[in-house]
Structure formats: C-alpha cells, structure tokens
Coordinates of C-alpha atoms in Angstrom, one line a residue:
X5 CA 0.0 0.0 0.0
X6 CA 1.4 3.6 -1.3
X7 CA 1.9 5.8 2.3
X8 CA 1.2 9.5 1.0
X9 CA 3.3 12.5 2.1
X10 CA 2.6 15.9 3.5
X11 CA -1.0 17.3 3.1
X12 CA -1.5 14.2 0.4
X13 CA -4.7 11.4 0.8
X14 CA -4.5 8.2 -0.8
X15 CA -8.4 7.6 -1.9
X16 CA -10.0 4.2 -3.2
X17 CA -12.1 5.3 -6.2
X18 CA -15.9 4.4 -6.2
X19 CA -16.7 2.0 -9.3
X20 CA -19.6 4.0 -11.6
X21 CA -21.9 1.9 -12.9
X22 CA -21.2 0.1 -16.3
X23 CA -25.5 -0.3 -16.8
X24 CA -28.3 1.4 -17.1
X25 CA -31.0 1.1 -15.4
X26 CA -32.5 -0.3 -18.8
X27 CA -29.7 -3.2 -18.6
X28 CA -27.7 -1.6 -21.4
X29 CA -23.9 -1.5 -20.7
X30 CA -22.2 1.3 -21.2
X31 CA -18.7 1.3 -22.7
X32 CA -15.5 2.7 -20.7
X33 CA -15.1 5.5 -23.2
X34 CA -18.3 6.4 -22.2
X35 CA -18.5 6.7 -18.4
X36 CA -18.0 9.8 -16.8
X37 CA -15.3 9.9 -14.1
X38 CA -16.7 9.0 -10.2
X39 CA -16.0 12.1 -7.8
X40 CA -16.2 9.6 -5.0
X41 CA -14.3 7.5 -3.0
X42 CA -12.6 6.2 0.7
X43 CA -9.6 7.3 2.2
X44 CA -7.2 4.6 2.6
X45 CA -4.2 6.4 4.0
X46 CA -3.2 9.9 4.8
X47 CA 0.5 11.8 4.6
X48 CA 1.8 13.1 8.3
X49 CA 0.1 16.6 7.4
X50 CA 1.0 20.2 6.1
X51 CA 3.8 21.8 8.3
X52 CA 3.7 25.7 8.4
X53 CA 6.8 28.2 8.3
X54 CA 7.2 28.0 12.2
X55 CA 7.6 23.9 12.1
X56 CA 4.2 23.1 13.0
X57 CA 1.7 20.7 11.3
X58 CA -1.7 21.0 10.3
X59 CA -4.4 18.0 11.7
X60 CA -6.0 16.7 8.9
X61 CA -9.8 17.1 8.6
X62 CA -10.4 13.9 7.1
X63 CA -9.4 10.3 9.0
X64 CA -8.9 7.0 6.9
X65 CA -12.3 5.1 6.7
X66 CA -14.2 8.5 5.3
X67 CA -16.1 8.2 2.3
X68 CA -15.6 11.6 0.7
X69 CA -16.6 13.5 -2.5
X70 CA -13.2 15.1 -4.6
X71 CA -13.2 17.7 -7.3
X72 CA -13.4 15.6 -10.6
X73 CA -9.7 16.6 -12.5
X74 CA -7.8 16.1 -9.3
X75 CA -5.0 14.1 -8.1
X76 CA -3.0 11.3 -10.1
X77 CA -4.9 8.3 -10.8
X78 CA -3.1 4.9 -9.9
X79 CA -3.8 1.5 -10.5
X80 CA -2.6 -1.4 -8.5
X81 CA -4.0 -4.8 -8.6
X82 CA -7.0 -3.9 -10.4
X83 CA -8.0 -1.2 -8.1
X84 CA -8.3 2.5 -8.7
X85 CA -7.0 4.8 -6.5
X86 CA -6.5 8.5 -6.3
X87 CA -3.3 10.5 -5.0
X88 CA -4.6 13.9 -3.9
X89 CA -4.0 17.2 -1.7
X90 CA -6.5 17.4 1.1
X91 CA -7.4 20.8 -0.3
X92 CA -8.8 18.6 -3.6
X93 CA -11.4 17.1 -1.3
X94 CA -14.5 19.0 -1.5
X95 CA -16.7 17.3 1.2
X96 CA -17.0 14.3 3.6
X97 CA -20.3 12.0 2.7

C-alpha cells in the first residue's frame, strides 16, 4: 500500500456503474469519471513556516466526494485509487 506525504490522501475510487438502469452496458469511453471514494491512508500533514503541522480534517475510513480533475490516478492490482491534496477534497459523505 502507497503511504502519502505531507497534506497528500490516498483515496479508493468508487466503481460507476457500467448499466443502465435499462440493462444496457455502457462502454469505458463512455462513463463519466466518479468524484467519490474512501480514504485509505493519509500523509503526516502540512507543516507551516514556524515547524508546525496542520491536523487533517479527514481520517482513513471516510467516504468523501473530490473535485473531478484532481489528483493522479493509480492502479494497483486492479483497483483505482486517487493520489490527492487534502485541499482537492470537497466534502466528507
């Protein structure tokens, strides 16, 4: 499992899903991008100019809601995750 540095939150991505509700599957190409996910690990947190660090705001475990062209996707053994700044997260669900 990647540990994240800093202000950075490792997020499991949400699958979308691949029918409608019609039972017609919808191609990759397709799909929009999901804006949701579940932290999985967070960095040690931002440190200021006078040494100290900033708590995050979000714990691992959250299901949260991102901004949709954040981050650098990654995928490791079939799994999508999300490297992102805590600032990229928009809301906790």
């Amino acid at each position: 499992m990647l540990k994240p540095l800093a202000d950075r939150v490792l997020v499991k991505v949400d699958e979308e899903e691949t029918k409608t509700k019609g039972g017609i599957l919808i191609p990759d190409t397709a799909q929009k991008k999901s804006q949701k996910g579940t932290v999985m690990a967070i960095g040690s947190g931002k440190v200021l100019d006078n040494g100290t660090r900033l708590p995050f705001e979000v714990k691992v475990g959250d299901h949260v809601l991102f901004a949709k062209y954040s981050g650098v996707d990654i995928d490791e053994d079939g799994e999508k995750y999300l490297l992102l700044a805590e600032r990229d997260i928009l809301a906790i669900l």
